[in-house]
PDB file of C-alpha atoms in Angstrom:
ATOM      1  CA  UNK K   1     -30.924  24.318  13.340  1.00 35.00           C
ATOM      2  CA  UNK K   2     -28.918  21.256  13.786  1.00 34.00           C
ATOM      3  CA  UNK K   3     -25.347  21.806  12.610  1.00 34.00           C
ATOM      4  CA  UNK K   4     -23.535  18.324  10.889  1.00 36.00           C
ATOM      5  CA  UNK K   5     -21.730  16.421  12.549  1.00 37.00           C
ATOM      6  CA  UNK K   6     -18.488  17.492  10.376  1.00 31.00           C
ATOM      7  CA  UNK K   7     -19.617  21.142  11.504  1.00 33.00           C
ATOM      8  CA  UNK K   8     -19.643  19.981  15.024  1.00 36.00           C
ATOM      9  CA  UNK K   9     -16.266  17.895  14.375  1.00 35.00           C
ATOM     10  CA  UNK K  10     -14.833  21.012  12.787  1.00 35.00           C
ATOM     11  CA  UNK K  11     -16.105  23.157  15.067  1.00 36.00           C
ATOM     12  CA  UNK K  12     -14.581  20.905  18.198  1.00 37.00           C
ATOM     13  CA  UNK K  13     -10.503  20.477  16.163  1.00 36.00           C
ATOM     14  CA  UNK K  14     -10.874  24.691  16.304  1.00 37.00           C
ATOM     15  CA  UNK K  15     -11.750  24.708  20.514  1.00 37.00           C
ATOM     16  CA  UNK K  16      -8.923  22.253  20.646  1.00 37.00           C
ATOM     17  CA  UNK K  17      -6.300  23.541  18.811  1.00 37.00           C
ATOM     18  CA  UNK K  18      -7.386  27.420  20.208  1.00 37.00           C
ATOM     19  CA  UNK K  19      -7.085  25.898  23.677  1.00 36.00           C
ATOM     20  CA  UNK K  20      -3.280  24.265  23.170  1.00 36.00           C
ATOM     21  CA  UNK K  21      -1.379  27.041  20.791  1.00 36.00           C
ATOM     22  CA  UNK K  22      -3.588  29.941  20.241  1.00 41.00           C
ATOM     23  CA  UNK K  23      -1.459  32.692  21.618  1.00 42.00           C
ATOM     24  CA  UNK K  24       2.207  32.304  22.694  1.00 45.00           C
ATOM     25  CA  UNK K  25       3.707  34.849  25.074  1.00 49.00           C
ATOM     26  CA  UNK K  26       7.180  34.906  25.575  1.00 51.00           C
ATOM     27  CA  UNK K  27       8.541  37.766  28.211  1.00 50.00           C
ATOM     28  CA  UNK K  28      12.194  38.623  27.969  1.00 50.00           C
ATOM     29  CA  UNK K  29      12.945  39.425  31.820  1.00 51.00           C
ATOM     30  CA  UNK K  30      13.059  42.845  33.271  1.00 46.00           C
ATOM     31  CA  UNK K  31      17.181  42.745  34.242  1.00 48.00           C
ATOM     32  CA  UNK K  32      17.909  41.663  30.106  1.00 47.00           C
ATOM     33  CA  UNK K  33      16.634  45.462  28.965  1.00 41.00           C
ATOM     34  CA  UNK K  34      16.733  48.818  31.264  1.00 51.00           C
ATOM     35  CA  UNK K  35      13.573  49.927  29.410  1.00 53.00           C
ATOM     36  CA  UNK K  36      10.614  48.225  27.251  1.00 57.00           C
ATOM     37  CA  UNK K  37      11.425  48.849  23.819  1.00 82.00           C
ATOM     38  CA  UNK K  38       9.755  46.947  21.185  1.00 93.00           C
ATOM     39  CA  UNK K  39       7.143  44.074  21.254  1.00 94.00           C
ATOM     40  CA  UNK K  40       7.890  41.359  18.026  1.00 96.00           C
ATOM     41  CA  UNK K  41       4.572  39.854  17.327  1.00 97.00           C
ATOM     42  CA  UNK K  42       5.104  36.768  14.917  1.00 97.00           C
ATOM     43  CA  UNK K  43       3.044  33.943  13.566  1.00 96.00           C
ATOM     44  CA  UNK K  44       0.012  33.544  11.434  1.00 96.00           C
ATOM     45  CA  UNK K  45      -3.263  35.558  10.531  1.00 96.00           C
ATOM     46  CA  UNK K  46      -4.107  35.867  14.240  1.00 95.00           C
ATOM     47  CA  UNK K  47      -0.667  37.874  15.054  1.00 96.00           C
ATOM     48  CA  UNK K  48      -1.835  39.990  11.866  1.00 98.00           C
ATOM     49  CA  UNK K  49      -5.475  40.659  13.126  1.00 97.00           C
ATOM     50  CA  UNK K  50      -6.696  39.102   9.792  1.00 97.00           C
ATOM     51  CA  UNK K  51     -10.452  39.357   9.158  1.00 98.00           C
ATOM     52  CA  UNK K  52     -12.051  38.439   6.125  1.00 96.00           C
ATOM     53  CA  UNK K  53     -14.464  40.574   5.112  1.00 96.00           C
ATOM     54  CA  UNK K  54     -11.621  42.936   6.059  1.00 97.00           C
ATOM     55  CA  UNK K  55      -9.548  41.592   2.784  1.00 96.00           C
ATOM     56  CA  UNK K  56      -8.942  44.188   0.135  1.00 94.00           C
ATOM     57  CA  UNK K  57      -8.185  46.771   2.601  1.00 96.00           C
ATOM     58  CA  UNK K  58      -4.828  48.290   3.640  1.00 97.00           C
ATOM     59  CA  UNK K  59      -3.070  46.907   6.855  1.00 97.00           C
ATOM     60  CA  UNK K  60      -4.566  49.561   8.882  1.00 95.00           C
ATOM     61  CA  UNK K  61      -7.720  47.839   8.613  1.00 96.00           C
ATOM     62  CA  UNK K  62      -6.366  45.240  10.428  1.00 97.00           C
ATOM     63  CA  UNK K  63      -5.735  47.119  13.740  1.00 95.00           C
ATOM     64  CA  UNK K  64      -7.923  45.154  16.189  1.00 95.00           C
ATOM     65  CA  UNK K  65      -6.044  42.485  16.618  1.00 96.00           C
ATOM     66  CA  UNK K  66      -4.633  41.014  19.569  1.00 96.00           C
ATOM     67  CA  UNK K  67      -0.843  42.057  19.370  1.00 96.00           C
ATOM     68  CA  UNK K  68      -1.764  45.590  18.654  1.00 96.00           C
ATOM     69  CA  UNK K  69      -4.756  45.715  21.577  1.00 96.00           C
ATOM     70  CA  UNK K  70      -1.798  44.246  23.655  1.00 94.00           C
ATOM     71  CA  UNK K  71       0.880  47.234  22.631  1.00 92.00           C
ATOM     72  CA  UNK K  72      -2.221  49.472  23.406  1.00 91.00           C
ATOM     73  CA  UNK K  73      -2.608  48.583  26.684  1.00 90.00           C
ATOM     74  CA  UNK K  74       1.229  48.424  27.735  1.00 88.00           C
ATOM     75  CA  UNK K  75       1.678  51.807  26.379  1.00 85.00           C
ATOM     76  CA  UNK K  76      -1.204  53.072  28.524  1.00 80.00           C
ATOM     77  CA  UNK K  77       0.160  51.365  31.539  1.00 77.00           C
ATOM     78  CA  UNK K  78       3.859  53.346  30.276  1.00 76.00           C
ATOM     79  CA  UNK K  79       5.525  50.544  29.392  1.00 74.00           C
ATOM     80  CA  UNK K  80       6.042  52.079  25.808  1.00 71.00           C
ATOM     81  CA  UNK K  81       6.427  49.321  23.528  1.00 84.00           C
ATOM     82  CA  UNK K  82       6.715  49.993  19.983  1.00 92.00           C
ATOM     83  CA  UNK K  83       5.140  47.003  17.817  1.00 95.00           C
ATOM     84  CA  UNK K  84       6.820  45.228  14.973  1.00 97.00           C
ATOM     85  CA  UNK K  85       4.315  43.176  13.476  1.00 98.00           C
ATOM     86  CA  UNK K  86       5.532  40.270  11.371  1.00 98.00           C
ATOM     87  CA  UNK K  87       2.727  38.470  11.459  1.00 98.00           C
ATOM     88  CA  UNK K  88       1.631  37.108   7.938  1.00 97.00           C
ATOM     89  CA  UNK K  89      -2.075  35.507   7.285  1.00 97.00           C
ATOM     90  CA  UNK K  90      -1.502  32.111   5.607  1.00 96.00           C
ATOM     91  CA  UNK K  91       1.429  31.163   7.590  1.00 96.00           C
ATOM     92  CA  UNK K  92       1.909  27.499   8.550  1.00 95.00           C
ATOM     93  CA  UNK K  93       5.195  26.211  10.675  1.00 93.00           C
ATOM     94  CA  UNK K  94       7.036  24.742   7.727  1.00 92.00           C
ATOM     95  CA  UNK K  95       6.961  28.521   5.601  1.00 95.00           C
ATOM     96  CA  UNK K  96       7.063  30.177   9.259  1.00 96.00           C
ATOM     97  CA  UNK K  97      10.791  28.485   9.152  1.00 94.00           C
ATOM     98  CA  UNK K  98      12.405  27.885   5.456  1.00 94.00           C
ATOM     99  CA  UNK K  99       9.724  29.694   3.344  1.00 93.00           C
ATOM    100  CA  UNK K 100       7.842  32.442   1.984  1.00 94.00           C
ATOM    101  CA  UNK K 101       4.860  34.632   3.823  1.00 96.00           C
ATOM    102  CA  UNK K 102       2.148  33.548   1.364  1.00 95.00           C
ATOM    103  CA  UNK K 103       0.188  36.452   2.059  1.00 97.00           C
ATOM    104  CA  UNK K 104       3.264  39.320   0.824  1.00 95.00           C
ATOM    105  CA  UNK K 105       3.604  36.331  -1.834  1.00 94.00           C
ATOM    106  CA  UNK K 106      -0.108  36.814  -2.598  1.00 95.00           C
ATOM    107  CA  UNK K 107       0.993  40.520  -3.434  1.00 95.00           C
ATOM    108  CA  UNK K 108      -0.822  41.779  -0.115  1.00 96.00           C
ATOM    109  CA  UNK K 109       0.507  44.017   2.074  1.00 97.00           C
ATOM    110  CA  UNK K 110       1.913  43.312   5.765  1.00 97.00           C
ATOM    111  CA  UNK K 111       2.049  45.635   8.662  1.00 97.00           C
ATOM    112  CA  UNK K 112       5.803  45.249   9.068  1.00 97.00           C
ATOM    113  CA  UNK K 113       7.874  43.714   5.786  1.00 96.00           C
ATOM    114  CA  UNK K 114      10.716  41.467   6.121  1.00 94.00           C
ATOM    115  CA  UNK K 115      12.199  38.945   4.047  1.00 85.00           C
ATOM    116  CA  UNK K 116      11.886  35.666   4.145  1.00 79.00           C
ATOM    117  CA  UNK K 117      11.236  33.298   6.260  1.00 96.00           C
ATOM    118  CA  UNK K 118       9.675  34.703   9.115  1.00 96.00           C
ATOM    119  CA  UNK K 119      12.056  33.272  11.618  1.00 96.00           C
ATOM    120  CA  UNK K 120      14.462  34.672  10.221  1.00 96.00           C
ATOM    121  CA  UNK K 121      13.590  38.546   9.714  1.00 97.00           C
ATOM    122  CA  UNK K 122      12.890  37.901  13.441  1.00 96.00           C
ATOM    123  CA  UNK K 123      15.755  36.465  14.277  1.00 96.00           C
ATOM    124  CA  UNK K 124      17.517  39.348  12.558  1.00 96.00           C
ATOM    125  CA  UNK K 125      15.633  41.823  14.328  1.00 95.00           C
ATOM    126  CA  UNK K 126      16.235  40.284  18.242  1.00 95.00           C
ATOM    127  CA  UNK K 127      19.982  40.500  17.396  1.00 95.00           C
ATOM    128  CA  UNK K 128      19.707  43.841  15.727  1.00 93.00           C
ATOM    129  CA  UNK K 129      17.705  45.055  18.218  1.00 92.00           C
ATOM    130  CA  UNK K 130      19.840  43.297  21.353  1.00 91.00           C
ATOM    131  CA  UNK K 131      18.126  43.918  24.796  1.00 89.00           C
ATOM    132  CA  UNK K 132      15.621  46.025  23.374  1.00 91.00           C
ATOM    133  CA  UNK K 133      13.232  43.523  22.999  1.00 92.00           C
ATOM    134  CA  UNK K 134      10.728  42.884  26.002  1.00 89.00           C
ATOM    135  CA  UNK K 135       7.791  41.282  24.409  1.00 92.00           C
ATOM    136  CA  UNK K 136       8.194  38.306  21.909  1.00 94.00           C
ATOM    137  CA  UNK K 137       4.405  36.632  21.068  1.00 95.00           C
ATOM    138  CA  UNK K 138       3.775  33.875  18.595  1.00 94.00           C
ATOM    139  CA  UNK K 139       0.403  32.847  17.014  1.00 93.00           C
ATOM    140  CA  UNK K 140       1.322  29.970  14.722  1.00 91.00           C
ATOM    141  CA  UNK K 141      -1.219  27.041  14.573  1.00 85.00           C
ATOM    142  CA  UNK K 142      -4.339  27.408  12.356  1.00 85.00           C
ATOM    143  CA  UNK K 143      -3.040  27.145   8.467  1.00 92.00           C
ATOM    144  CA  UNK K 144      -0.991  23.156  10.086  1.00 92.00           C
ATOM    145  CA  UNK K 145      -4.720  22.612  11.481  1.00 89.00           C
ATOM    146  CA  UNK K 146      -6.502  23.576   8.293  1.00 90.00           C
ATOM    147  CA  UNK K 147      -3.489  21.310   6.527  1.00 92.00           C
ATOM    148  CA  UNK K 148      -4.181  18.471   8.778  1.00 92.00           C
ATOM    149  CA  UNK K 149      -7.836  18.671   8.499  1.00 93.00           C
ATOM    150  CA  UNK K 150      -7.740  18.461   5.010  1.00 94.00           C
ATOM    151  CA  UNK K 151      -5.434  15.591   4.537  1.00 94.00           C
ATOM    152  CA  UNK K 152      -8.649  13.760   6.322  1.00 95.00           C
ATOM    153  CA  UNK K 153     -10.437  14.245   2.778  1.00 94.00           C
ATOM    154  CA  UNK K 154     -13.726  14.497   4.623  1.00 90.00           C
ATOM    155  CA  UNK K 155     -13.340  11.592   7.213  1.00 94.00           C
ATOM    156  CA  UNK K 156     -14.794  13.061  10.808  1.00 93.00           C
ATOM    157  CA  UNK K 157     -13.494   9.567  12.554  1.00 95.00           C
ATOM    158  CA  UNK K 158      -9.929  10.275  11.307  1.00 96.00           C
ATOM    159  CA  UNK K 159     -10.151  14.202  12.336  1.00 93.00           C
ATOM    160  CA  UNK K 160     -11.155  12.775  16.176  1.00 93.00           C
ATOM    161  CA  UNK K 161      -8.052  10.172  15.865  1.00 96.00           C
ATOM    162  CA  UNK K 162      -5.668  12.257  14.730  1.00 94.00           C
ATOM    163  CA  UNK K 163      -5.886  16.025  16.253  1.00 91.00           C
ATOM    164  CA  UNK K 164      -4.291  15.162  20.052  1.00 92.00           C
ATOM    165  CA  UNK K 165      -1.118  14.301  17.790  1.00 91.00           C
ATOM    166  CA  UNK K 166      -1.399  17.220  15.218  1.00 88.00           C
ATOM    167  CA  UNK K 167      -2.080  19.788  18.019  1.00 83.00           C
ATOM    168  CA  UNK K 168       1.088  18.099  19.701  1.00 84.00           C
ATOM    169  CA  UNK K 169       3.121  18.569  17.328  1.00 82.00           C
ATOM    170  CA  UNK K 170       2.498  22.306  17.023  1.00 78.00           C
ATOM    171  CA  UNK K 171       3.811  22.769  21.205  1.00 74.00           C
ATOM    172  CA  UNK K 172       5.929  25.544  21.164  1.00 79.00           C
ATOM    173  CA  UNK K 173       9.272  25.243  24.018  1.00 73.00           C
ATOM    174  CA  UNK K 174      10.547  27.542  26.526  1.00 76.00           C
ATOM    175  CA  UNK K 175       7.187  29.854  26.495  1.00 82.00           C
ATOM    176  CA  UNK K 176       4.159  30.945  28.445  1.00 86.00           C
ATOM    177  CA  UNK K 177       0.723  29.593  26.547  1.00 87.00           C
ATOM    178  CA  UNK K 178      -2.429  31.634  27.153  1.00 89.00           C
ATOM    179  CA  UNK K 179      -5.391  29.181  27.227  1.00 88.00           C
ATOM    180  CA  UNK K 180      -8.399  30.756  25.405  1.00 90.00           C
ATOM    181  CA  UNK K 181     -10.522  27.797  26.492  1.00 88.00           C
ATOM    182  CA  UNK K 182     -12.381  28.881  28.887  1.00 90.00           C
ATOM    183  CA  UNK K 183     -13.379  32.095  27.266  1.00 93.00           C
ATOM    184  CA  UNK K 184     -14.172  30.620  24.050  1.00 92.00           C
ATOM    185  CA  UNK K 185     -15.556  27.244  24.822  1.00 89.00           C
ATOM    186  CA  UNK K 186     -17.803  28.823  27.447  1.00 89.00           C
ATOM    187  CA  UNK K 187     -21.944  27.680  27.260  1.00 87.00           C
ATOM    188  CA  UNK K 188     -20.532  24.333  25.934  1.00 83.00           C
ATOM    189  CA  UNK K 189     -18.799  25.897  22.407  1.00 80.00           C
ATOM    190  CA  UNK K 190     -21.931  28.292  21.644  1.00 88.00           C
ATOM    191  CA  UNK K 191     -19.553  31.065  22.347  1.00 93.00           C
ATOM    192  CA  UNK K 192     -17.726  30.815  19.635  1.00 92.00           C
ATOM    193  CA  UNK K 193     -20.107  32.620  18.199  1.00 93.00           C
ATOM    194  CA  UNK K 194     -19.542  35.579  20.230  1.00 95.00           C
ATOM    195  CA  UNK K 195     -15.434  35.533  20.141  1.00 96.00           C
ATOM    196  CA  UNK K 196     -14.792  34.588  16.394  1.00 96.00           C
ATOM    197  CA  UNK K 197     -16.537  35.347  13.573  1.00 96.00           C
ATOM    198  CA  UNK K 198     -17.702  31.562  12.319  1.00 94.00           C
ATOM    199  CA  UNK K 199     -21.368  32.178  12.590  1.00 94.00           C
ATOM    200  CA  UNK K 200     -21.620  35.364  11.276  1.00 93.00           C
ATOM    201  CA  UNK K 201     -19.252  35.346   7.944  1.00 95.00           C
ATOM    202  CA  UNK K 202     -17.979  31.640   8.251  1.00 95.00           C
ATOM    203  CA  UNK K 203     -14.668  32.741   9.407  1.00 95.00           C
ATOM    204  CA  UNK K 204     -13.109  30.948  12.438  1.00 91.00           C
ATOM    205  CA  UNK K 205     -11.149  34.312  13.256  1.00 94.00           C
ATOM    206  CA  UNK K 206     -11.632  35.858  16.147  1.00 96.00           C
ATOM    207  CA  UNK K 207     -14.328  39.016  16.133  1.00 97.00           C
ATOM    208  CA  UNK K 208     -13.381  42.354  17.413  1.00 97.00           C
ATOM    209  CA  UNK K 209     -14.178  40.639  20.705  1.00 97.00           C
ATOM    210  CA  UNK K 210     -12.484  37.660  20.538  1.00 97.00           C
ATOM    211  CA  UNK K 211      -9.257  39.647  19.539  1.00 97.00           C
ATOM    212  CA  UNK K 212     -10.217  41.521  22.929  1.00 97.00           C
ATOM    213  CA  UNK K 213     -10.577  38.967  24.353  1.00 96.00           C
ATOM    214  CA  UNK K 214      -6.832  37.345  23.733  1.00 96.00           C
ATOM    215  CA  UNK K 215      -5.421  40.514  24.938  1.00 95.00           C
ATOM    216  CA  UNK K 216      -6.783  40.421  27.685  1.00 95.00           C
ATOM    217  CA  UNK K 217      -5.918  36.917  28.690  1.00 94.00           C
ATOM    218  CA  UNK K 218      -2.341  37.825  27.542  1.00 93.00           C
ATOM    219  CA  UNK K 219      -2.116  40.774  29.669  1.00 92.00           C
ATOM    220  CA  UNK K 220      -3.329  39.216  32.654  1.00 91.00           C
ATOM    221  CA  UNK K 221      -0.107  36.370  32.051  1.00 88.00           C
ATOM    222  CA  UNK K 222       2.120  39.071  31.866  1.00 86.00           C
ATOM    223  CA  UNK K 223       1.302  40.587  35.489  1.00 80.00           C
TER     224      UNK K 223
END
């Protein structure tokens, strides 16, 4: 069936935006902590593993997700992080830095409370936790898309003019970006299918696969 061409314009801000800020992963080095300690996962509903038909549930439920696959697979290797996970579904860069999580705000429960805003619980926590901290990664990106998007009202032309400065202004400094891109843009964007869950339930977050899938492309930067 032939999807619309604000489907197809939708469809190609979410392969954009994925392939610029997706996934930040910051690495404290080796000589700032004699052991791995703790891996801070911040950001959005991707740092959170958010699903929606997974809403209702307790955080548990929300396990699959890439910072906790990640934490996973560093323990296995005996790197022994222990995961804080601040990450709050909803989340857009202004409330990231001088507001509320809307999702705690919402009255739903987060893996790891704090108070807000989210920068600074984790600010907080890297100073309370001095050279403990070997893993810092940021998701932070879709809620400023879904912002921008909207402010369109509906015009596809204006969506196509506008996203290389929206997804600019989203750039994160000083960090390592993994670049889902050619993972989830493979077969010409028909993938997406396979790595998020837009076909199937209409939600652009990642599947089970797709959250995999981010862990292992973060991984793989780290080594």
């Amino acid at each position: 069936m032939a999807r619309s061409r604000w489907v197809e314009a939708s469809v190609a801000v979410l392969a954009a935006v994925l392939a610029g800020v997706l996934a930040t992963v910051t690495a404290v080095p080796a000589s700032a902590a004699p052991a791995l300690r703790y891996h801070l996962a911040l950001g959005d509903s991707l740092a959170y593993g958010f699903q929606r038909v997974k809403v209702g549930q307790p955080p548990s439920a929300f396990r699959t997700g890439y910072a906790d696959l990640l934490a996973a697979r560093l323990r296995h290797a005996g790197r022994l992080p222990e995961l804080v996970n601040y990450g709050c579904p909803g989340e857009t860069t202004a409330s990231f830095a001088s507001g509320s999580c809307p999702w705690s705000a919402a009255g739903f429960p987060l893996h790891d409370t704090f108070s807000a805003p989210q920068l600074d619980a984790a600010t907080e926590f890297l100073r309370a936790h001095r050279g403990r901290v070997d893993l810092v990664t940021v998701s932070l990106w879709g809620n400023d898309a879904n912002d921008f998007v909207a402010s369109c009202n509906g015009n596809v032309q204006c969506i196509v003019d506008g996203a290389p400065a929206a997804i600019a202004r989203l750039a994160a400094a000083r960090a390592q970006f993994v670049d889902p891109m050619p993972v989830f843009d493979a077969g010409g964007g028909t993938a997406l299918c396979t790595y998020t869950l837009l076909c199937r339930d209409g939600d652009a977050h990642p599947s089970d696969t797709g959250y995999a899938a981010l862990a292992d492309l973060a991984e793989a930067k780290l080594n």
